[in-house]
Amino acid sequence: MKTKVRNKIYLLCLLAISSLATIAQQQDPSPDIAGRNTMKTLYMGELNYSHSDNVGSVLTKALQGQIATQDKSQLPALAAGIRHGASTADRVTLSADDPYQIDFVLGGQREGEHFLLEGTVSSISNTTVVDGKTLQALTGKTNYATGSYKATIVLTLSLRDLVTNATLKSYEIKRECTTYNNLSTVESVMAGAIEMVAEDVRERLNHLFPLYGSIIEQGESKKDKLKEAYIDLGSNWNLEEGRGFKVYSLKSIAGREVREEIGKLKVNKVQGDDISLCKITKGGKEILAAMEAGKTVVVIAQ
């Protein structure tokens, strides 16, 4: 009698373990995806300035009523803007350490991935149009106020792997902020241009180190098309409404991962630390078919 009871208990334990494994598999169809969201340690390097005026260009602008001046005093504000943009990237952690004082060697003491962001500014200028009639003559538009401003920032940023010392990416960025009213100031227009650069830096880092996730459950569907889906990313990654993702179906060929883009979605509502409801914006039919076929479906931030 005791042997039968023990056998029943043993069988029940096996069934429970089997059920838990099945549930875990259903809730996490691709557990390796979350492991791809490793954080990158970023160090802010030097921001150098190198500018040379083209005499012909200066004379042309002067004849058009435009006074352009390089404003190197804005370099600290630009550096702060670049730092802010990098700090808001999804998978970046900024370090306050001086990268030029740290000995990074392959297999060294520091764990993880370490990168240096540095750059050269070739132009950081304010242009004042002293006569609104000049703008009218140049553009054919009317109602320009005297004292219109334009801020222009041109720079090159490079991202270097501090462990391998290889340059990962090099970017040329040019951003302009222009105003056509007499309520703005030179300072406010330059601040607008710096904000554009900061956003550019954030987007480029997010593109280089994208955020990965999985579709964990179907949402609303209509006929053979999926309208909504839940992903395993949420407030832990500072997701906001409107954040876009591409949807991929994964398979393995000769031991290699093959991705096929099958759709797109956007975050509709963040509902928790690691869950968001998304609206399918493209490929609802293909996404539903892939999920019902038991394929691994993942999302990667755009």
PDB file of C-alpha atoms in Angstrom:
ATOM      1  CA  MET A   1       0.000   0.000   0.000  1.00  0.00           C
ATOM      2  CA  LYS A   2       2.795   2.393   0.893  1.00  0.00           C
ATOM      3  CA  THR A   3       4.577   1.522  -2.345  1.00  0.00           C
ATOM      4  CA  LYS A   4       1.482   2.435  -4.373  1.00  0.00           C
ATOM      5  CA  VAL A   5       1.114   5.734  -2.538  1.00  0.00           C
ATOM      6  CA  ARG A   6       4.768   6.559  -3.133  1.00  0.00           C
ATOM      7  CA  ASN A   7       4.402   5.698  -6.809  1.00  0.00           C
ATOM      8  CA  LYS A   8       1.373   7.979  -7.079  1.00  0.00           C
ATOM      9  CA  ILE A   9       3.235  10.812  -5.382  1.00  0.00           C
ATOM     10  CA  TYR A  10       6.223  10.257  -7.657  1.00  0.00           C
ATOM     11  CA  LEU A  11       4.000  10.321 -10.721  1.00  0.00           C
ATOM     12  CA  LEU A  12       2.226  13.435  -9.524  1.00  0.00           C
ATOM     13  CA  CYS A  13       5.589  15.145  -9.002  1.00  0.00           C
ATOM     14  CA  LEU A  14       6.655  14.197 -12.515  1.00  0.00           C
ATOM     15  CA  LEU A  15       3.387  15.541 -13.924  1.00  0.00           C
ATOM     16  CA  ALA A  16       3.758  18.776 -11.957  1.00  0.00           C
ATOM     17  CA  ILE A  17       7.331  19.265 -13.161  1.00  0.00           C
ATOM     18  CA  SER A  18       6.272  18.482 -16.711  1.00  0.00           C
ATOM     19  CA  SER A  19       3.380  20.975 -16.473  1.00  0.00           C
ATOM     20  CA  LEU A  20       5.629  23.697 -15.083  1.00  0.00           C
ATOM     21  CA  ALA A  21       8.110  23.143 -17.895  1.00  0.00           C
ATOM     22  CA  THR A  22       5.301  23.393 -20.447  1.00  0.00           C
ATOM     23  CA  ILE A  23       3.976  26.600 -18.893  1.00  0.00           C
ATOM     24  CA  ALA A  24       7.455  28.108 -18.800  1.00  0.00           C
ATOM     25  CA  GLN A  25       7.957  27.194 -22.437  1.00  0.00           C
ATOM     26  CA  GLN A  26       4.660  28.834 -23.399  1.00  0.00           C
ATOM     27  CA  GLN A  27       5.445  32.017 -21.467  1.00  0.00           C
ATOM     28  CA  ASP A  28       9.013  32.314 -22.747  1.00  0.00           C
ATOM     29  CA  PRO A  29       9.166  30.967 -26.313  1.00  0.00           C
ATOM     30  CA  SER A  30      12.693  32.331 -26.905  1.00  0.00           C
ATOM     31  CA  PRO A  31      14.556  32.743 -23.575  1.00  0.00           C
ATOM     32  CA  ASP A  32      17.782  33.687 -25.369  1.00  0.00           C
ATOM     33  CA  ILE A  33      16.263  36.951 -26.644  1.00  0.00           C
ATOM     34  CA  ALA A  34      16.242  38.661 -23.244  1.00  0.00           C
ATOM     35  CA  GLY A  35      19.932  37.829 -22.857  1.00  0.00           C
ATOM     36  CA  ARG A  36      20.716  39.927 -25.892  1.00  0.00           C
ATOM     37  CA  ASN A  37      19.794  43.139 -24.101  1.00  0.00           C
ATOM     38  CA  THR A  38      23.171  43.442 -22.405  1.00  0.00           C
ATOM     39  CA  MET A  39      24.100  46.939 -21.335  1.00  0.00           C
ATOM     40  CA  LYS A  40      27.050  48.750 -22.910  1.00  0.00           C
ATOM     41  CA  THR A  41      29.319  50.951 -20.819  1.00  0.00           C
ATOM     42  CA  LEU A  42      29.967  54.235 -22.615  1.00  0.00           C
ATOM     43  CA  TYR A  43      32.724  56.727 -21.827  1.00  0.00           C
ATOM     44  CA  MET A  44      32.569  60.290 -23.074  1.00  0.00           C
ATOM     45  CA  GLY A  45      35.802  61.330 -24.734  1.00  0.00           C
ATOM     46  CA  GLU A  46      37.085  64.646 -26.015  1.00  0.00           C
ATOM     47  CA  LEU A  47      35.053  66.953 -28.219  1.00  0.00           C
ATOM     48  CA  ASN A  48      37.565  68.839 -30.336  1.00  0.00           C
ATOM     49  CA  TYR A  49      36.978  71.921 -32.473  1.00  0.00           C
ATOM     50  CA  SER A  50      38.424  72.447 -35.945  1.00  0.00           C
ATOM     51  CA  HIS A  51      36.962  75.078 -38.252  1.00  0.00           C
ATOM     52  CA  SER A  52      38.152  76.945 -41.324  1.00  0.00           C
ATOM     53  CA  ASP A  53      36.166  79.705 -43.026  1.00  0.00           C
ATOM     54  CA  ASN A  54      35.630  79.755 -46.764  1.00  0.00           C
ATOM     55  CA  VAL A  55      36.239  83.389 -47.745  1.00  0.00           C
ATOM     56  CA  GLY A  56      33.916  83.221 -50.738  1.00  0.00           C
ATOM     57  CA  SER A  57      31.093  81.789 -48.651  1.00  0.00           C
ATOM     58  CA  VAL A  58      31.535  84.468 -45.978  1.00  0.00           C
ATOM     59  CA  LEU A  59      31.354  87.275 -48.569  1.00  0.00           C
ATOM     60  CA  THR A  60      28.283  85.766 -50.238  1.00  0.00           C
ATOM     61  CA  LYS A  61      26.415  85.551 -46.934  1.00  0.00           C
ATOM     62  CA  ALA A  62      27.416  89.088 -46.024  1.00  0.00           C
ATOM     63  CA  LEU A  63      26.011  90.388 -49.313  1.00  0.00           C
ATOM     64  CA  GLN A  64      22.761  88.528 -48.533  1.00  0.00           C
ATOM     65  CA  GLY A  65      22.423  90.302 -45.202  1.00  0.00           C
ATOM     66  CA  GLN A  66      23.484  87.290 -43.173  1.00  0.00           C
ATOM     67  CA  ILE A  67      26.047  87.586 -40.407  1.00  0.00           C
ATOM     68  CA  ALA A  68      27.481  84.166 -39.437  1.00  0.00           C
ATOM     69  CA  THR A  69      29.752  83.769 -36.429  1.00  0.00           C
ATOM     70  CA  GLN A  70      31.374  80.712 -34.903  1.00  0.00           C
ATOM     71  CA  ASP A  71      30.399  80.425 -31.253  1.00  0.00           C
ATOM     72  CA  LYS A  72      32.925  78.208 -29.466  1.00  0.00           C
ATOM     73  CA  SER A  73      31.432  79.250 -26.144  1.00  0.00           C
ATOM     74  CA  GLN A  74      28.599  76.796 -26.908  1.00  0.00           C
ATOM     75  CA  LEU A  75      30.939  73.778 -27.052  1.00  0.00           C
ATOM     76  CA  PRO A  76      30.392  72.821 -23.366  1.00  0.00           C
ATOM     77  CA  ALA A  77      26.617  72.977 -23.921  1.00  0.00           C
ATOM     78  CA  LEU A  78      26.992  70.807 -27.031  1.00  0.00           C
ATOM     79  CA  ALA A  79      29.096  68.275 -25.112  1.00  0.00           C
ATOM     80  CA  ALA A  80      26.435  68.182 -22.391  1.00  0.00           C
ATOM     81  CA  GLY A  81      23.763  67.662 -25.041  1.00  0.00           C
ATOM     82  CA  ILE A  82      25.655  64.746 -26.593  1.00  0.00           C
ATOM     83  CA  ARG A  83      26.088  63.226 -23.142  1.00  0.00           C
ATOM     84  CA  HIS A  84      22.369  63.593 -22.430  1.00  0.00           C
ATOM     85  CA  GLY A  85      21.444  61.987 -25.746  1.00  0.00           C
ATOM     86  CA  ALA A  86      23.729  59.029 -25.054  1.00  0.00           C
ATOM     87  CA  SER A  87      22.349  58.628 -21.517  1.00  0.00           C
ATOM     88  CA  THR A  88      18.807  58.190 -22.865  1.00  0.00           C
ATOM     89  CA  ALA A  89      19.753  55.349 -25.242  1.00  0.00           C
ATOM     90  CA  ASP A  90      18.127  52.054 -24.270  1.00  0.00           C
ATOM     91  CA  ARG A  91      21.155  49.872 -23.652  1.00  0.00           C
ATOM     92  CA  VAL A  92      23.799  52.412 -22.651  1.00  0.00           C
ATOM     93  CA  THR A  93      25.211  53.104 -19.200  1.00  0.00           C
ATOM     94  CA  LEU A  94      27.420  56.182 -18.941  1.00  0.00           C
ATOM     95  CA  SER A  95      30.606  55.971 -16.917  1.00  0.00           C
ATOM     96  CA  ALA A  96      32.131  58.952 -15.131  1.00  0.00           C
ATOM     97  CA  ASP A  97      35.624  57.420 -15.379  1.00  0.00           C
ATOM     98  CA  ASP A  98      38.271  59.000 -17.573  1.00  0.00           C
ATOM     99  CA  PRO A  99      38.702  56.584 -20.512  1.00  0.00           C
ATOM    100  CA  TYR A 100      42.149  57.970 -21.275  1.00  0.00           C
ATOM    101  CA  GLN A 101      43.398  56.959 -17.830  1.00  0.00           C
ATOM    102  CA  ILE A 102      42.136  53.369 -17.935  1.00  0.00           C
ATOM    103  CA  ASP A 103      44.162  50.502 -19.330  1.00  0.00           C
ATOM    104  CA  PHE A 104      41.750  48.488 -21.445  1.00  0.00           C
ATOM    105  CA  VAL A 105      43.223  45.259 -22.732  1.00  0.00           C
ATOM    106  CA  LEU A 106      41.629  42.149 -24.187  1.00  0.00           C
ATOM    107  CA  GLY A 107      40.832  39.826 -21.301  1.00  0.00           C
ATOM    108  CA  GLY A 108      41.493  42.553 -18.768  1.00  0.00           C
ATOM    109  CA  GLN A 109      39.965  43.142 -15.360  1.00  0.00           C
ATOM    110  CA  ARG A 110      36.875  44.998 -16.522  1.00  0.00           C
ATOM    111  CA  GLU A 111      33.922  42.841 -17.515  1.00  0.00           C
ATOM    112  CA  GLY A 112      31.388  43.612 -20.224  1.00  0.00           C
ATOM    113  CA  GLU A 113      31.618  45.807 -23.284  1.00  0.00           C
ATOM    114  CA  HIS A 114      33.211  49.248 -23.086  1.00  0.00           C
ATOM    115  CA  PHE A 115      33.036  51.965 -25.721  1.00  0.00           C
ATOM    116  CA  LEU A 116      34.421  55.464 -26.171  1.00  0.00           C
ATOM    117  CA  LEU A 117      32.420  58.224 -27.856  1.00  0.00           C
ATOM    118  CA  GLU A 118      34.484  61.173 -29.052  1.00  0.00           C
ATOM    119  CA  GLY A 119      34.247  63.709 -31.844  1.00  0.00           C
ATOM    120  CA  THR A 120      35.308  66.798 -33.733  1.00  0.00           C
ATOM    121  CA  VAL A 121      33.154  69.856 -34.316  1.00  0.00           C
ATOM    122  CA  SER A 122      33.812  71.512 -37.665  1.00  0.00           C
ATOM    123  CA  SER A 123      31.173  74.231 -37.259  1.00  0.00           C
ATOM    124  CA  ILE A 124      29.020  75.626 -34.483  1.00  0.00           C
ATOM    125  CA  SER A 125      27.656  78.865 -35.859  1.00  0.00           C
ATOM    126  CA  ASN A 126      24.941  81.425 -35.351  1.00  0.00           C
ATOM    127  CA  THR A 127      23.596  83.221 -38.413  1.00  0.00           C
ATOM    128  CA  THR A 128      21.623  86.414 -38.032  1.00  0.00           C
ATOM    129  CA  VAL A 129      19.596  87.783 -40.939  1.00  0.00           C
ATOM    130  CA  VAL A 130      19.550  91.497 -40.243  1.00  0.00           C
ATOM    131  CA  ASP A 131      16.919  92.394 -42.818  1.00  0.00           C
ATOM    132  CA  GLY A 132      13.640  90.524 -43.269  1.00  0.00           C
ATOM    133  CA  LYS A 133      13.463  91.758 -46.878  1.00  0.00           C
ATOM    134  CA  THR A 134      16.556  89.730 -47.665  1.00  0.00           C
ATOM    135  CA  LEU A 135      14.784  86.556 -46.586  1.00  0.00           C
ATOM    136  CA  GLN A 136      11.804  87.523 -48.735  1.00  0.00           C
ATOM    137  CA  ALA A 137      14.049  87.975 -51.753  1.00  0.00           C
ATOM    138  CA  LEU A 138      15.812  84.671 -51.143  1.00  0.00           C
ATOM    139  CA  THR A 139      12.800  82.497 -50.436  1.00  0.00           C
ATOM    140  CA  GLY A 140       9.893  84.274 -52.087  1.00  0.00           C
ATOM    141  CA  LYS A 141       8.031  84.170 -48.768  1.00  0.00           C
ATOM    142  CA  THR A 142       6.686  87.205 -46.957  1.00  0.00           C
ATOM    143  CA  ASN A 143       6.059  88.293 -43.380  1.00  0.00           C
ATOM    144  CA  TYR A 144       9.580  87.665 -42.131  1.00  0.00           C
ATOM    145  CA  ALA A 145      10.551  89.674 -39.100  1.00  0.00           C
ATOM    146  CA  THR A 146      13.810  91.529 -38.865  1.00  0.00           C
ATOM    147  CA  GLY A 147      16.329  89.602 -36.788  1.00  0.00           C
ATOM    148  CA  SER A 148      15.783  85.992 -37.846  1.00  0.00           C
ATOM    149  CA  TYR A 149      18.280  83.434 -36.580  1.00  0.00           C
ATOM    150  CA  LYS A 150      19.772  80.119 -37.648  1.00  0.00           C
ATOM    151  CA  ALA A 151      22.067  77.854 -35.631  1.00  0.00           C
ATOM    152  CA  THR A 152      24.149  75.255 -37.445  1.00  0.00           C
ATOM    153  CA  ILE A 153      26.134  72.413 -35.893  1.00  0.00           C
ATOM    154  CA  VAL A 154      28.366  70.118 -37.948  1.00  0.00           C
ATOM    155  CA  LEU A 155      30.391  67.405 -36.243  1.00  0.00           C
ATOM    156  CA  THR A 156      31.799  63.926 -36.628  1.00  0.00           C
ATOM    157  CA  LEU A 157      31.404  61.359 -33.852  1.00  0.00           C
ATOM    158  CA  SER A 158      33.239  58.071 -33.610  1.00  0.00           C
ATOM    159  CA  LEU A 159      32.489  55.094 -31.404  1.00  0.00           C
ATOM    160  CA  ARG A 160      35.498  52.962 -30.465  1.00  0.00           C
ATOM    161  CA  ASP A 161      35.622  49.590 -28.746  1.00  0.00           C
ATOM    162  CA  LEU A 162      37.985  50.105 -25.824  1.00  0.00           C
ATOM    163  CA  VAL A 163      38.792  46.401 -25.515  1.00  0.00           C
ATOM    164  CA  THR A 164      39.731  45.721 -29.144  1.00  0.00           C
ATOM    165  CA  ASN A 165      40.589  49.372 -29.946  1.00  0.00           C
ATOM    166  CA  ALA A 166      38.595  49.039 -33.178  1.00  0.00           C
ATOM    167  CA  THR A 167      36.389  51.888 -34.419  1.00  0.00           C
ATOM    168  CA  LEU A 168      32.872  50.532 -34.471  1.00  0.00           C
ATOM    169  CA  LYS A 169      31.107  53.422 -36.185  1.00  0.00           C
ATOM    170  CA  SER A 170      31.792  56.945 -37.406  1.00  0.00           C
ATOM    171  CA  TYR A 171      28.961  59.418 -37.906  1.00  0.00           C
ATOM    172  CA  GLU A 172      28.742  62.821 -39.540  1.00  0.00           C
ATOM    173  CA  ILE A 173      25.961  64.900 -38.071  1.00  0.00           C
ATOM    174  CA  LYS A 174      24.643  68.222 -39.372  1.00  0.00           C
ATOM    175  CA  ARG A 175      21.694  69.886 -37.682  1.00  0.00           C
ATOM    176  CA  GLU A 176      20.143  73.319 -38.222  1.00  0.00           C
ATOM    177  CA  CYS A 177      17.571  75.172 -36.189  1.00  0.00           C
ATOM    178  CA  THR A 178      15.965  78.231 -37.762  1.00  0.00           C
ATOM    179  CA  THR A 179      13.441  80.753 -36.527  1.00  0.00           C
ATOM    180  CA  TYR A 180      11.605  83.459 -38.446  1.00  0.00           C
ATOM    181  CA  ASN A 181      10.184  85.538 -35.625  1.00  0.00           C
ATOM    182  CA  ASN A 182      11.518  88.314 -33.470  1.00  0.00           C
ATOM    183  CA  LEU A 183      10.597  86.562 -30.222  1.00  0.00           C
ATOM    184  CA  SER A 184      13.496  84.094 -30.428  1.00  0.00           C
ATOM    185  CA  THR A 185      17.070  84.694 -29.388  1.00  0.00           C
ATOM    186  CA  VAL A 186      20.413  83.450 -30.654  1.00  0.00           C
ATOM    187  CA  GLU A 187      20.743  81.357 -27.490  1.00  0.00           C
ATOM    188  CA  SER A 188      17.345  79.672 -27.858  1.00  0.00           C
ATOM    189  CA  VAL A 189      17.996  78.760 -31.499  1.00  0.00           C
ATOM    190  CA  MET A 190      21.378  77.241 -30.615  1.00  0.00           C
ATOM    191  CA  ALA A 191      19.723  75.299 -27.787  1.00  0.00           C
ATOM    192  CA  GLY A 192      17.287  73.911 -30.344  1.00  0.00           C
ATOM    193  CA  ALA A 193      20.120  72.753 -32.596  1.00  0.00           C
ATOM    194  CA  ILE A 194      21.885  71.087 -29.648  1.00  0.00           C
ATOM    195  CA  GLU A 195      18.658  69.292 -28.755  1.00  0.00           C
ATOM    196  CA  MET A 196      18.486  67.953 -32.327  1.00  0.00           C
ATOM    197  CA  VAL A 197      22.038  66.629 -32.050  1.00  0.00           C
ATOM    198  CA  ALA A 198      21.217  64.943 -28.727  1.00  0.00           C
ATOM    199  CA  GLU A 199      18.227  63.192 -30.279  1.00  0.00           C
ATOM    200  CA  ASP A 200      20.369  62.128 -33.224  1.00  0.00           C
ATOM    201  CA  VAL A 201      22.935  60.563 -30.869  1.00  0.00           C
ATOM    202  CA  ARG A 202      20.217  58.668 -28.989  1.00  0.00           C
ATOM    203  CA  GLU A 203      18.689  57.292 -32.194  1.00  0.00           C
ATOM    204  CA  ARG A 204      22.054  56.187 -33.605  1.00  0.00           C
ATOM    205  CA  LEU A 205      23.021  54.353 -30.414  1.00  0.00           C
ATOM    206  CA  ASN A 206      19.610  52.669 -30.276  1.00  0.00           C
ATOM    207  CA  HIS A 207      20.059  51.572 -33.881  1.00  0.00           C
ATOM    208  CA  LEU A 208      23.535  50.213 -33.165  1.00  0.00           C
ATOM    209  CA  PHE A 209      22.491  48.490 -29.916  1.00  0.00           C
ATOM    210  CA  PRO A 210      18.813  47.653 -30.547  1.00  0.00           C
ATOM    211  CA  LEU A 211      16.362  46.482 -27.927  1.00  0.00           C
ATOM    212  CA  TYR A 212      15.157  42.888 -28.314  1.00  0.00           C
ATOM    213  CA  GLY A 213      11.894  41.397 -27.131  1.00  0.00           C
ATOM    214  CA  SER A 214       9.359  38.657 -27.751  1.00  0.00           C
ATOM    215  CA  ILE A 215       5.645  38.508 -28.461  1.00  0.00           C
ATOM    216  CA  ILE A 216       4.340  36.665 -25.417  1.00  0.00           C
ATOM    217  CA  GLU A 217       0.631  36.584 -26.177  1.00  0.00           C
ATOM    218  CA  GLN A 218      -1.821  37.409 -28.924  1.00  0.00           C
ATOM    219  CA  GLY A 219      -4.206  40.287 -28.478  1.00  0.00           C
ATOM    220  CA  GLU A 220      -7.233  41.200 -30.538  1.00  0.00           C
ATOM    221  CA  SER A 221      -7.513  39.556 -33.936  1.00  0.00           C
ATOM    222  CA  LYS A 222      -9.934  39.848 -36.823  1.00  0.00           C
ATOM    223  CA  LYS A 223     -10.429  36.912 -39.149  1.00  0.00           C
ATOM    224  CA  ASP A 224      -6.923  35.802 -40.108  1.00  0.00           C
ATOM    225  CA  LYS A 225      -5.134  38.999 -39.033  1.00  0.00           C
ATOM    226  CA  LEU A 226      -3.646  39.889 -35.683  1.00  0.00           C
ATOM    227  CA  LYS A 227      -4.548  43.418 -34.580  1.00  0.00           C
ATOM    228  CA  GLU A 228      -2.819  43.549 -31.199  1.00  0.00           C
ATOM    229  CA  ALA A 229      -0.116  41.647 -29.344  1.00  0.00           C
ATOM    230  CA  TYR A 230       1.679  41.727 -26.000  1.00  0.00           C
ATOM    231  CA  ILE A 231       5.481  41.986 -25.815  1.00  0.00           C
ATOM    232  CA  ASP A 232       7.782  41.322 -22.856  1.00  0.00           C
ATOM    233  CA  LEU A 233       9.157  44.857 -22.645  1.00  0.00           C
ATOM    234  CA  GLY A 234       7.740  47.645 -20.513  1.00  0.00           C
ATOM    235  CA  SER A 235       8.578  50.384 -18.072  1.00  0.00           C
ATOM    236  CA  ASN A 236      11.850  48.668 -17.122  1.00  0.00           C
ATOM    237  CA  TRP A 237      13.140  49.838 -20.518  1.00  0.00           C
ATOM    238  CA  ASN A 238      11.383  53.219 -20.353  1.00  0.00           C
ATOM    239  CA  LEU A 239       9.097  52.305 -23.239  1.00  0.00           C
ATOM    240  CA  GLU A 240       6.656  54.971 -24.319  1.00  0.00           C
ATOM    241  CA  GLU A 241       3.534  54.942 -26.438  1.00  0.00           C
ATOM    242  CA  GLY A 242       4.330  55.054 -30.136  1.00  0.00           C
ATOM    243  CA  ARG A 243       7.682  53.236 -29.865  1.00  0.00           C
ATOM    244  CA  GLY A 244       8.110  51.168 -33.009  1.00  0.00           C
ATOM    245  CA  PHE A 245       9.413  47.621 -33.449  1.00  0.00           C
ATOM    246  CA  LYS A 246      10.012  45.322 -36.374  1.00  0.00           C
ATOM    247  CA  VAL A 247       8.686  41.783 -36.042  1.00  0.00           C
ATOM    248  CA  TYR A 248      10.774  38.816 -37.121  1.00  0.00           C
ATOM    249  CA  SER A 249      10.288  35.085 -37.442  1.00  0.00           C
ATOM    250  CA  LEU A 250      13.380  33.121 -36.398  1.00  0.00           C
ATOM    251  CA  LYS A 251      14.653  29.791 -37.610  1.00  0.00           C
ATOM    252  CA  SER A 252      17.943  27.941 -37.598  1.00  0.00           C
ATOM    253  CA  ILE A 253      19.801  26.885 -40.732  1.00  0.00           C
ATOM    254  CA  ALA A 254      23.096  24.989 -40.396  1.00  0.00           C
ATOM    255  CA  GLY A 255      23.369  26.172 -36.807  1.00  0.00           C
ATOM    256  CA  ARG A 256      22.911  29.797 -37.772  1.00  0.00           C
ATOM    257  CA  GLU A 257      20.041  32.093 -36.855  1.00  0.00           C
ATOM    258  CA  VAL A 258      18.006  33.322 -39.811  1.00  0.00           C
ATOM    259  CA  ARG A 259      15.632  36.250 -39.372  1.00  0.00           C
ATOM    260  CA  GLU A 260      12.723  37.011 -41.663  1.00  0.00           C
ATOM    261  CA  GLU A 261      10.902  40.313 -41.224  1.00  0.00           C
ATOM    262  CA  ILE A 262       7.175  39.627 -41.154  1.00  0.00           C
ATOM    263  CA  GLY A 263       5.669  42.839 -39.787  1.00  0.00           C
ATOM    264  CA  LYS A 264       5.781  45.907 -37.585  1.00  0.00           C
ATOM    265  CA  LEU A 265       4.092  47.056 -34.389  1.00  0.00           C
ATOM    266  CA  LYS A 266       3.896  50.091 -32.128  1.00  0.00           C
ATOM    267  CA  VAL A 267       3.497  50.319 -28.371  1.00  0.00           C
ATOM    268  CA  ASN A 268      -0.073  51.254 -27.592  1.00  0.00           C
ATOM    269  CA  LYS A 269       0.050  51.064 -23.800  1.00  0.00           C
ATOM    270  CA  VAL A 270       2.766  50.162 -21.303  1.00  0.00           C
ATOM    271  CA  GLN A 271       1.057  47.891 -18.783  1.00  0.00           C
ATOM    272  CA  GLY A 272       3.862  46.836 -16.458  1.00  0.00           C
ATOM    273  CA  ASP A 273       7.581  46.460 -15.880  1.00  0.00           C
ATOM    274  CA  ASP A 274       7.914  43.838 -18.595  1.00  0.00           C
ATOM    275  CA  ILE A 275       4.697  43.917 -20.586  1.00  0.00           C
ATOM    276  CA  SER A 276       3.198  46.290 -23.159  1.00  0.00           C
ATOM    277  CA  LEU A 277       0.165  46.098 -25.405  1.00  0.00           C
ATOM    278  CA  CYS A 278       1.074  46.841 -29.009  1.00  0.00           C
ATOM    279  CA  LYS A 279      -0.840  47.624 -32.163  1.00  0.00           C
ATOM    280  CA  ILE A 280       0.141  45.680 -35.259  1.00  0.00           C
ATOM    281  CA  THR A 281       0.816  48.214 -38.011  1.00  0.00           C
ATOM    282  CA  LYS A 282       2.009  45.811 -40.698  1.00  0.00           C
ATOM    283  CA  GLY A 283       1.925  42.076 -41.351  1.00  0.00           C
ATOM    284  CA  GLY A 284      -0.944  41.088 -39.058  1.00  0.00           C
ATOM    285  CA  LYS A 285      -1.700  38.041 -41.182  1.00  0.00           C
ATOM    286  CA  GLU A 286       1.921  36.882 -41.343  1.00  0.00           C
ATOM    287  CA  ILE A 287       2.522  37.387 -37.604  1.00  0.00           C
ATOM    288  CA  LEU A 288      -0.591  35.408 -36.665  1.00  0.00           C
ATOM    289  CA  ALA A 289       0.310  32.584 -39.048  1.00  0.00           C
ATOM    290  CA  ALA A 290       3.850  32.385 -37.645  1.00  0.00           C
ATOM    291  CA  MET A 291       2.647  32.253 -34.050  1.00  0.00           C
ATOM    292  CA  GLU A 292      -0.003  29.627 -34.770  1.00  0.00           C
ATOM    293  CA  ALA A 293       2.638  27.553 -36.550  1.00  0.00           C
ATOM    294  CA  GLY A 294       4.702  27.574 -33.346  1.00  0.00           C
ATOM    295  CA  LYS A 295       7.535  29.632 -34.795  1.00  0.00           C
ATOM    296  CA  THR A 296       9.729  31.851 -32.638  1.00  0.00           C
ATOM    297  CA  VAL A 297       8.553  35.441 -33.127  1.00  0.00           C
ATOM    298  CA  VAL A 298      10.668  38.306 -31.818  1.00  0.00           C
ATOM    299  CA  VAL A 299      10.607  42.090 -31.960  1.00  0.00           C
ATOM    300  CA  ILE A 300      13.568  44.442 -32.446  1.00  0.00           C
ATOM    301  CA  ALA A 301      13.323  48.178 -31.816  1.00  0.00           C
ATOM    302  CA  GLN A 302      13.541  50.406 -34.881  1.00  0.00           C
TER     303      GLN A 302
END
